[in-house]
Amino acid sequence: MAKILGWMRLKHMTLLQSFIFLCCLTLITVLVIIILEFRWAENIRLRFADHSSVNNWVLPSLVAMVLFTVAGGIVLMASLFYRWKLKKPLEILMKASEKISANDLGFHISYEAKDELGELCRVFEKMRAQLEKNYRDLWRSVEERKQLNAIFAHDLRTPLSVLKGYSEFLTTYLPQNNLSEEKILDTIQTMKVHIVRLESYTDAMNSIQKLEDMPVHSHELEMDLLTSLLNDIARQITGQFGKTFGSSIAADSKKIAVDIHLVMQVFENLIANGARYAVGNVSIHYNVCKGFFSITVTDDGVGFSDVALQKAVLPFYRGEVWDANSHHGLGLYISKVLCEKHEGSLHVENSSDGGGNVTASFFMGLINS
């Protein structure tokens, strides 16, 4: 029977087709058995025609056998239907439900039947994969938020310590009139600088929070138009630093679909970072390949140190630049967040010539998410 059902490709039928097929197969089998039972009863009746007592038990026996055969056929059909169409997918879905309820998403659901339950298993697998992705994104977001808060608290410690020291200084010496007016004004001015620094950090934290809630709206546009806009931005930014730039392009498509405002914001950060550390020139390479639009910005400076390669995309990392009023160290971190929102990534390395090399990629299939 199993070979017959396998030959008939029962698992590739829909539930309704399988049910009808098994009903027909069971009906045929039951009818054949009932015919054989009638022949048996007729043979018994003819063989013992001279014994009237035989007729008294043959007919009841025949009726009982027919009823038993029909009941057995129904039970057999239900058992086969459950075994070949319901048992395995239900077990798979039950185990998957138990694992999901236990917050265990590290598994896969695989059931290749081309019926409704097979489709249900595939939909369940998509749901599991999406839940796993959401949990990973949430975990990563929480970890990044913890890291950001720790870095923020660390960077706030210095200006707060300075303000505390100056406040204690003024509280101690001002009542005694031991401070000149010039010293008092100088102290107040220094405190003001650190207060502005605290305000600047607070604004930076607010801007990061807004980035996490920023939607992505991708639109189709010509590749030449986008590169022209980006080159104009590069010309302005590098000019402010007294540097030059050059660009190149390699694209397998003339049109791309990206969020132009998001791409421009990332590009501005990359160019500003490259121009800040370049000796004289910044190189830009645009690439469209395998569904991703990428921008690589390379400077001719000394490149990233080993420490910088590990920490360049961390918030408030400034490398050798410590002017808090002009450079917060958020450019590459913001670019990383925006690239990931566009289902892309940000990669930092040193070029073969020794300069810094930063590549931002954006997935082109993300539309209005």
CSV table of C-alpha atoms in Angstrom, one decimal:
chain,number,residue,atom,x,y,z
A,1,MET,CA,0.0,0.0,0.0
A,2,ALA,CA,2.8,2.4,0.9
A,3,LYS,CA,4.5,1.8,-2.4
A,4,ILE,CA,1.2,2.4,-4.3
A,5,LEU,CA,0.6,5.6,-2.4
A,6,GLY,CA,4.2,6.7,-3.1
A,7,TRP,CA,3.8,5.9,-6.7
A,8,MET,CA,0.6,7.9,-6.9
A,9,ARG,CA,2.6,10.9,-5.4
A,10,LEU,CA,0.0,11.3,-2.6
A,11,LYS,CA,2.2,13.8,-0.8
A,12,HIS,CA,2.1,16.1,-3.8
A,13,MET,CA,-1.7,16.2,-3.8
A,14,THR,CA,-3.8,18.8,-2.0
A,15,LEU,CA,-5.7,17.7,1.1
A,16,LEU,CA,-8.9,17.5,-0.8
A,17,GLN,CA,-7.4,15.6,-3.7
A,18,SER,CA,-5.8,13.2,-1.2
A,19,PHE,CA,-9.0,12.7,0.7
A,20,ILE,CA,-11.0,12.0,-2.5
A,21,PHE,CA,-8.3,9.6,-3.7
A,22,LEU,CA,-8.2,7.7,-0.5
A,23,CYS,CA,-12.0,7.6,-0.4
A,24,CYS,CA,-12.1,6.1,-3.9
A,25,LEU,CA,-9.3,3.6,-3.1
A,26,THR,CA,-11.0,2.6,0.1
A,27,LEU,CA,-14.4,2.3,-1.6
A,28,ILE,CA,-13.0,0.0,-4.3
A,29,THR,CA,-11.2,-2.1,-1.7
A,30,VAL,CA,-14.3,-2.4,0.5
A,31,LEU,CA,-16.5,-3.3,-2.5
A,32,VAL,CA,-14.0,-6.0,-3.6
A,33,ILE,CA,-14.0,-7.5,-0.1
A,34,ILE,CA,-17.8,-7.4,0.2
A,35,ILE,CA,-18.1,-9.2,-3.2
A,36,LEU,CA,-15.7,-11.8,-1.9
A,37,GLU,CA,-17.8,-12.1,1.3
A,38,PHE,CA,-21.0,-12.5,-0.7
A,39,ARG,CA,-19.4,-15.3,-2.8
A,40,TRP,CA,-18.2,-17.0,0.3
A,41,ALA,CA,-21.7,-16.8,1.8
A,42,GLU,CA,-23.2,-18.1,-1.4
A,43,ASN,CA,-20.7,-21.0,-1.5
A,44,ILE,CA,-21.5,-21.9,2.1
A,45,ARG,CA,-25.3,-21.8,1.4
A,46,LEU,CA,-25.0,-24.0,-1.7
A,47,ARG,CA,-22.7,-26.5,0.0
A,48,PHE,CA,-25.0,-26.9,2.9
A,49,ALA,CA,-28.3,-26.5,1.1
A,50,ASP,CA,-29.6,-29.6,2.8
A,51,HIS,CA,-29.1,-28.1,6.2
A,52,SER,CA,-31.7,-25.5,7.0
A,53,SER,CA,-29.8,-24.4,10.1
A,54,VAL,CA,-27.0,-23.1,7.9
A,55,ASN,CA,-29.2,-20.4,6.5
A,56,ASN,CA,-29.9,-19.2,10.1
A,57,TRP,CA,-26.3,-18.1,10.7
A,58,VAL,CA,-25.0,-17.4,7.2
A,59,LEU,CA,-27.1,-14.3,6.6
A,60,PRO,CA,-26.4,-12.7,10.0
A,61,SER,CA,-22.7,-13.5,9.6
A,62,LEU,CA,-22.7,-11.9,6.2
A,63,VAL,CA,-24.3,-8.7,7.5
A,64,ALA,CA,-21.8,-8.6,10.4
A,65,MET,CA,-18.9,-9.1,8.0
A,66,VAL,CA,-20.1,-6.4,5.6
A,67,LEU,CA,-20.5,-3.9,8.5
A,68,PHE,CA,-17.1,-4.8,9.9
A,69,THR,CA,-15.6,-4.4,6.4
A,70,VAL,CA,-17.1,-0.9,5.9
A,71,ALA,CA,-16.1,0.1,9.4
A,72,GLY,CA,-12.6,-1.2,8.9
A,73,GLY,CA,-12.4,0.6,5.6
A,74,ILE,CA,-13.3,3.9,7.1
A,75,VAL,CA,-10.9,3.5,10.0
A,76,LEU,CA,-8.1,2.4,7.5
A,77,MET,CA,-8.8,5.4,5.3
A,78,ALA,CA,-8.7,7.8,8.2
A,79,SER,CA,-5.5,6.2,9.5
A,80,LEU,CA,-3.8,6.5,6.1
A,81,PHE,CA,-5.0,10.0,5.6
A,82,TYR,CA,-3.7,11.0,9.0
A,83,ARG,CA,-0.4,9.2,8.6
A,84,TRP,CA,0.5,10.4,5.1
A,85,LYS,CA,-1.0,13.9,5.2
A,86,LEU,CA,-1.4,15.2,8.8
A,87,LYS,CA,0.9,13.4,11.2
A,88,LYS,CA,4.3,14.8,10.1
A,89,PRO,CA,3.4,18.4,9.5
A,90,LEU,CA,1.4,18.6,12.7
A,91,GLU,CA,4.3,17.2,14.7
A,92,ILE,CA,6.6,19.7,13.0
A,93,LEU,CA,4.3,22.7,13.7
A,94,MET,CA,3.8,21.5,17.3
A,95,LYS,CA,7.5,21.2,18.0
A,96,ALA,CA,8.1,24.6,16.3
A,97,SER,CA,5.4,26.2,18.5
A,98,GLU,CA,6.9,24.8,21.6
A,99,LYS,CA,10.4,26.1,20.7
A,100,ILE,CA,9.0,29.6,19.8
A,101,SER,CA,7.1,29.8,23.1
A,102,ALA,CA,10.4,29.0,24.8
A,103,ASN,CA,12.1,31.9,22.9
A,104,ASP,CA,14.2,29.3,20.9
A,105,LEU,CA,14.4,30.5,17.3
A,106,GLY,CA,17.6,28.7,16.3
A,107,PHE,CA,15.9,26.0,14.2
A,108,HIS,CA,14.4,25.6,10.7
A,109,ILE,CA,11.1,24.2,9.6
A,110,SER,CA,11.3,21.9,6.5
A,111,TYR,CA,8.4,20.1,5.0
A,112,GLU,CA,8.4,19.6,1.2
A,113,ALA,CA,4.8,18.5,0.5
A,114,LYS,CA,3.0,20.6,-2.0
A,115,ASP,CA,-0.3,20.8,-0.1
A,116,GLU,CA,-2.0,23.2,2.2
A,117,LEU,CA,0.0,22.0,5.3
A,118,GLY,CA,3.2,22.2,3.3
A,119,GLU,CA,2.4,25.8,2.5
A,120,LEU,CA,1.5,26.4,6.1
A,121,CYS,CA,4.9,25.1,7.2
A,122,ARG,CA,6.6,27.3,4.7
A,123,VAL,CA,4.7,30.3,6.0
A,124,PHE,CA,5.5,29.3,9.6
A,125,GLU,CA,9.2,29.2,8.6
A,126,LYS,CA,9.0,32.7,7.2
A,127,MET,CA,7.4,33.9,10.4
A,128,ARG,CA,10.1,32.1,12.4
A,129,ALA,CA,12.9,33.7,10.3
A,130,GLN,CA,11.3,37.1,10.6
A,131,LEU,CA,11.0,36.7,14.4
A,132,GLU,CA,14.6,35.6,14.6
A,133,LYS,CA,15.7,38.7,12.6
A,134,ASN,CA,13.6,41.0,14.8
A,135,TYR,CA,15.0,39.5,18.0
A,136,ARG,CA,18.6,39.9,16.6
A,137,ASP,CA,17.9,43.5,15.6
A,138,LEU,CA,16.3,44.2,19.0
A,139,TRP,CA,19.3,42.6,20.8
A,140,ARG,CA,21.7,44.5,18.7
A,141,SER,CA,19.8,47.8,19.3
A,142,VAL,CA,19.8,47.2,23.1
A,143,GLU,CA,23.5,46.4,23.1
A,144,GLU,CA,24.3,49.4,21.0
A,145,ARG,CA,22.2,51.6,23.3
A,146,LYS,CA,24.0,50.2,26.3
A,147,GLN,CA,27.3,50.9,24.6
A,148,LEU,CA,26.2,54.4,23.6
A,149,ASN,CA,25.1,55.2,27.1
A,150,ALA,CA,28.4,54.0,28.5
A,151,ILE,CA,30.4,56.1,26.1
A,152,PHE,CA,28.1,59.1,26.6
A,153,ALA,CA,28.5,58.8,30.4
A,154,HIS,CA,32.3,58.5,30.1
A,155,ASP,CA,32.6,61.6,27.9
A,156,LEU,CA,30.3,63.6,30.2
A,157,ARG,CA,32.5,62.8,33.2
A,158,THR,CA,35.3,65.3,32.2
A,159,PRO,CA,33.2,68.4,31.7
A,160,LEU,CA,31.1,67.6,34.8
A,161,SER,CA,34.3,67.1,36.9
A,162,VAL,CA,35.6,70.4,35.6
A,163,LEU,CA,32.4,72.2,36.4
A,164,LYS,CA,32.3,70.7,39.9
A,165,GLY,CA,35.9,71.8,40.5
A,166,TYR,CA,35.3,75.3,39.4
A,167,SER,CA,32.0,75.6,41.4
A,168,GLU,CA,33.9,74.4,44.5
A,169,PHE,CA,36.7,76.9,43.7
A,170,LEU,CA,34.2,79.8,43.5
A,171,THR,CA,32.3,78.7,46.6
A,172,THR,CA,35.5,78.6,48.6
A,173,TYR,CA,37.2,81.8,47.5
A,174,LEU,CA,34.5,84.1,46.2
A,175,PRO,CA,33.0,84.9,49.7
A,176,GLN,CA,36.5,85.8,50.9
A,177,ASN,CA,37.0,88.3,48.1
A,178,ASN,CA,40.3,86.6,47.3
A,179,LEU,CA,39.6,86.5,43.5
A,180,SER,CA,40.1,89.4,41.1
A,181,GLU,CA,37.4,90.3,38.7
A,182,GLU,CA,39.5,89.1,35.8
A,183,LYS,CA,39.9,85.6,37.5
A,184,ILE,CA,36.2,85.4,38.1
A,185,LEU,CA,35.4,86.2,34.5
A,186,ASP,CA,38.0,83.8,33.2
A,187,THR,CA,36.5,81.0,35.4
A,188,ILE,CA,33.0,81.8,34.3
A,189,GLN,CA,34.1,81.7,30.7
A,190,THR,CA,35.8,78.3,31.1
A,191,MET,CA,32.6,77.0,32.8
A,192,LYS,CA,30.5,78.3,29.9
A,193,VAL,CA,32.7,76.4,27.4
A,194,HIS,CA,32.1,73.1,29.3
A,195,ILE,CA,28.3,73.9,29.6
A,196,VAL,CA,28.2,74.4,25.8
A,197,ARG,CA,30.0,71.1,25.5
A,198,LEU,CA,27.3,69.4,27.6
A,199,GLU,CA,24.6,70.9,25.6
A,200,SER,CA,26.3,69.7,22.4
A,201,TYR,CA,26.5,66.2,23.7
A,202,THR,CA,22.8,66.3,24.6
A,203,ASP,CA,21.9,67.4,21.1
A,204,ALA,CA,24.0,64.7,19.7
A,205,MET,CA,22.2,62.0,21.7
A,206,ASN,CA,18.9,63.4,20.6
A,207,SER,CA,19.9,63.3,17.0
A,208,ILE,CA,20.9,59.6,17.3
A,209,GLN,CA,17.6,58.8,18.8
A,210,LYS,CA,15.8,60.4,15.9
A,211,LEU,CA,18.0,58.4,13.5
A,212,GLU,CA,16.7,55.1,14.9
A,213,ASP,CA,13.1,56.2,14.1
A,214,MET,CA,13.9,57.5,10.6
A,215,PRO,CA,11.9,55.8,7.9
A,216,VAL,CA,13.4,54.7,4.6
A,217,HIS,CA,11.7,55.9,1.4
A,218,SER,CA,13.4,54.6,-1.8
A,219,HIS,CA,12.7,56.0,-5.2
A,220,GLU,CA,14.0,55.0,-8.6
A,221,LEU,CA,16.4,57.5,-10.2
A,222,GLU,CA,19.1,57.7,-12.9
A,223,MET,CA,22.6,56.6,-11.7
A,224,ASP,CA,24.2,59.6,-13.6
A,225,LEU,CA,21.9,62.0,-11.8
A,226,LEU,CA,22.7,60.6,-8.3
A,227,THR,CA,26.5,60.6,-8.9
A,228,SER,CA,26.3,64.2,-10.3
A,229,LEU,CA,24.6,65.3,-7.1
A,230,LEU,CA,27.1,63.5,-4.9
A,231,ASN,CA,30.1,64.9,-6.8
A,232,ASP,CA,28.7,68.4,-6.3
A,233,ILE,CA,28.6,67.7,-2.5
A,234,ALA,CA,32.1,66.3,-2.6
A,235,ARG,CA,33.4,69.3,-4.4
A,236,GLN,CA,32.0,71.7,-1.8
A,237,ILE,CA,33.1,69.7,1.3
A,238,THR,CA,36.6,69.0,0.0
A,239,GLY,CA,37.0,72.6,-1.0
A,240,GLN,CA,36.2,73.7,2.5
A,241,PHE,CA,39.2,71.6,3.7
A,242,GLY,CA,41.4,72.8,0.9
A,243,LYS,CA,41.5,69.3,-0.7
A,244,THR,CA,40.7,67.9,-4.1
A,245,PHE,CA,38.7,64.8,-5.1
A,246,GLY,CA,38.3,62.4,-8.0
A,247,SER,CA,35.5,59.9,-8.7
A,248,SER,CA,35.0,56.7,-10.7
A,249,ILE,CA,32.0,54.5,-11.4
A,250,ALA,CA,31.3,50.8,-12.1
A,251,ALA,CA,27.6,50.0,-12.6
A,252,ASP,CA,25.6,47.1,-14.1
A,253,SER,CA,22.5,49.3,-14.2
A,254,LYS,CA,21.6,52.8,-15.3
A,255,LYS,CA,18.8,53.1,-12.7
A,256,ILE,CA,18.8,52.4,-9.0
A,257,ALA,CA,16.2,52.6,-6.2
A,258,VAL,CA,17.5,54.2,-3.0
A,259,ASP,CA,16.6,56.8,-0.4
A,260,ILE,CA,18.5,59.7,-1.9
A,261,HIS,CA,18.3,61.8,1.2
A,262,LEU,CA,19.7,59.0,3.4
A,263,VAL,CA,22.4,58.3,0.8
A,264,MET,CA,23.4,61.9,0.7
A,265,GLN,CA,23.6,62.2,4.5
A,266,VAL,CA,25.9,59.1,4.7
A,267,PHE,CA,27.9,60.5,1.7
A,268,GLU,CA,28.4,63.9,3.4
A,269,ASN,CA,29.8,62.1,6.6
A,270,LEU,CA,32.2,59.9,4.6
A,271,ILE,CA,33.5,62.8,2.5
A,272,ALA,CA,33.9,65.1,5.6
A,273,ASN,CA,35.7,62.3,7.4
A,274,GLY,CA,38.0,61.6,4.4
A,275,ALA,CA,38.7,65.3,3.7
A,276,ARG,CA,39.6,65.8,7.4
A,277,TYR,CA,42.3,63.2,7.4
A,278,ALA,CA,43.5,63.4,3.7
A,279,VAL,CA,46.8,65.0,2.8
A,280,GLY,CA,45.5,66.5,-0.4
A,281,ASN,CA,43.1,64.3,-2.3
A,282,VAL,CA,40.0,62.1,-1.7
A,283,SER,CA,39.0,59.3,-4.1
A,284,ILE,CA,35.4,58.2,-4.6
A,285,HIS,CA,34.2,55.0,-6.3
A,286,TYR,CA,30.6,54.3,-7.0
A,287,ASN,CA,29.5,50.7,-7.6
A,288,VAL,CA,26.3,49.0,-8.5
A,289,CYS,CA,26.4,45.2,-8.3
A,290,LYS,CA,24.2,42.3,-7.2
A,291,GLY,CA,21.4,44.5,-5.9
A,292,PHE,CA,23.5,46.9,-3.9
A,293,PHE,CA,24.7,50.5,-4.4
A,294,SER,CA,28.0,51.1,-2.7
A,295,ILE,CA,30.2,54.2,-2.2
A,296,THR,CA,33.9,53.9,-1.4
A,297,VAL,CA,35.7,56.9,-0.1
A,298,THR,CA,39.5,56.7,0.1
A,299,ASP,CA,41.9,59.4,1.4
A,300,ASP,CA,45.6,59.8,0.9
A,301,GLY,CA,46.4,60.2,4.6
A,302,VAL,CA,48.1,57.9,7.0
A,303,GLY,CA,45.1,55.6,7.3
A,304,PHE,CA,43.4,54.1,10.4
A,305,SER,CA,45.4,52.9,13.3
A,306,ASP,CA,44.8,49.4,14.7
A,307,VAL,CA,42.7,51.0,17.5
A,308,ALA,CA,40.8,53.2,15.1
A,309,LEU,CA,39.9,50.2,12.9
A,310,GLN,CA,38.2,48.7,15.9
A,311,LYS,CA,36.5,51.8,17.2
A,312,ALA,CA,36.0,54.1,14.2
A,313,VAL,CA,32.3,53.4,14.0
A,314,LEU,CA,31.7,53.8,17.7
A,315,PRO,CA,29.8,56.9,18.8
A,316,PHE,CA,31.9,59.8,20.1
A,317,TYR,CA,35.2,58.2,18.9
A,318,ARG,CA,37.4,61.0,17.6
A,319,GLY,CA,40.7,59.4,17.0
A,320,GLU,CA,43.4,62.0,17.3
A,321,VAL,CA,40.9,64.9,17.0
A,322,TRP,CA,39.8,66.1,20.4
A,323,ASP,CA,38.1,69.4,19.6
A,324,ALA,CA,34.7,68.6,21.1
A,325,ASN,CA,33.0,71.7,19.8
A,326,SER,CA,33.8,71.0,16.1
A,327,HIS,CA,34.0,67.2,15.9
A,328,HIS,CA,31.9,64.8,18.1
A,329,GLY,CA,33.0,61.6,16.5
A,330,LEU,CA,29.5,60.7,15.3
A,331,GLY,CA,29.9,60.8,11.5
A,332,LEU,CA,30.8,57.1,10.9
A,333,TYR,CA,28.5,55.9,13.6
A,334,ILE,CA,25.5,57.8,12.1
A,335,SER,CA,26.6,56.4,8.6
A,336,LYS,CA,26.6,52.9,10.0
A,337,VAL,CA,23.1,53.3,11.5
A,338,LEU,CA,21.7,54.7,8.3
A,339,CYS,CA,23.3,52.0,6.1
A,340,GLU,CA,21.9,49.3,8.3
A,341,LYS,CA,18.4,50.9,8.1
A,342,HIS,CA,18.8,50.7,4.3
A,343,GLU,CA,19.6,47.0,4.7
A,344,GLY,CA,23.3,47.7,3.9
A,345,SER,CA,26.5,48.0,5.8
A,346,LEU,CA,29.5,50.2,6.6
A,347,HIS,CA,33.0,48.8,6.3
A,348,VAL,CA,36.2,50.5,7.5
A,349,GLU,CA,39.7,49.5,6.4
A,350,ASN,CA,43.0,50.8,5.1
A,351,SER,CA,43.7,50.9,1.4
A,352,SER,CA,46.7,49.2,-0.2
A,353,ASP,CA,48.3,52.7,-0.6
A,354,GLY,CA,48.0,53.3,3.2
A,355,GLY,CA,45.1,55.8,3.3
A,356,GLY,CA,41.8,55.3,5.1
A,357,ASN,CA,39.1,53.4,3.1
A,358,VAL,CA,35.4,53.5,4.0
A,359,THR,CA,32.7,51.7,2.0
A,360,ALA,CA,29.0,52.3,2.5
A,361,SER,CA,26.5,50.0,0.8
A,362,PHE,CA,22.7,50.3,0.4
A,363,PHE,CA,20.3,47.6,-0.7
A,364,MET,CA,18.4,48.8,-3.8
A,365,GLY,CA,15.3,46.6,-3.3
A,366,LEU,CA,14.1,48.4,-0.2
A,367,ILE,CA,11.0,50.4,-1.1
A,368,ASN,CA,9.2,52.6,1.4
A,369,SER,CA,9.8,50.7,4.6
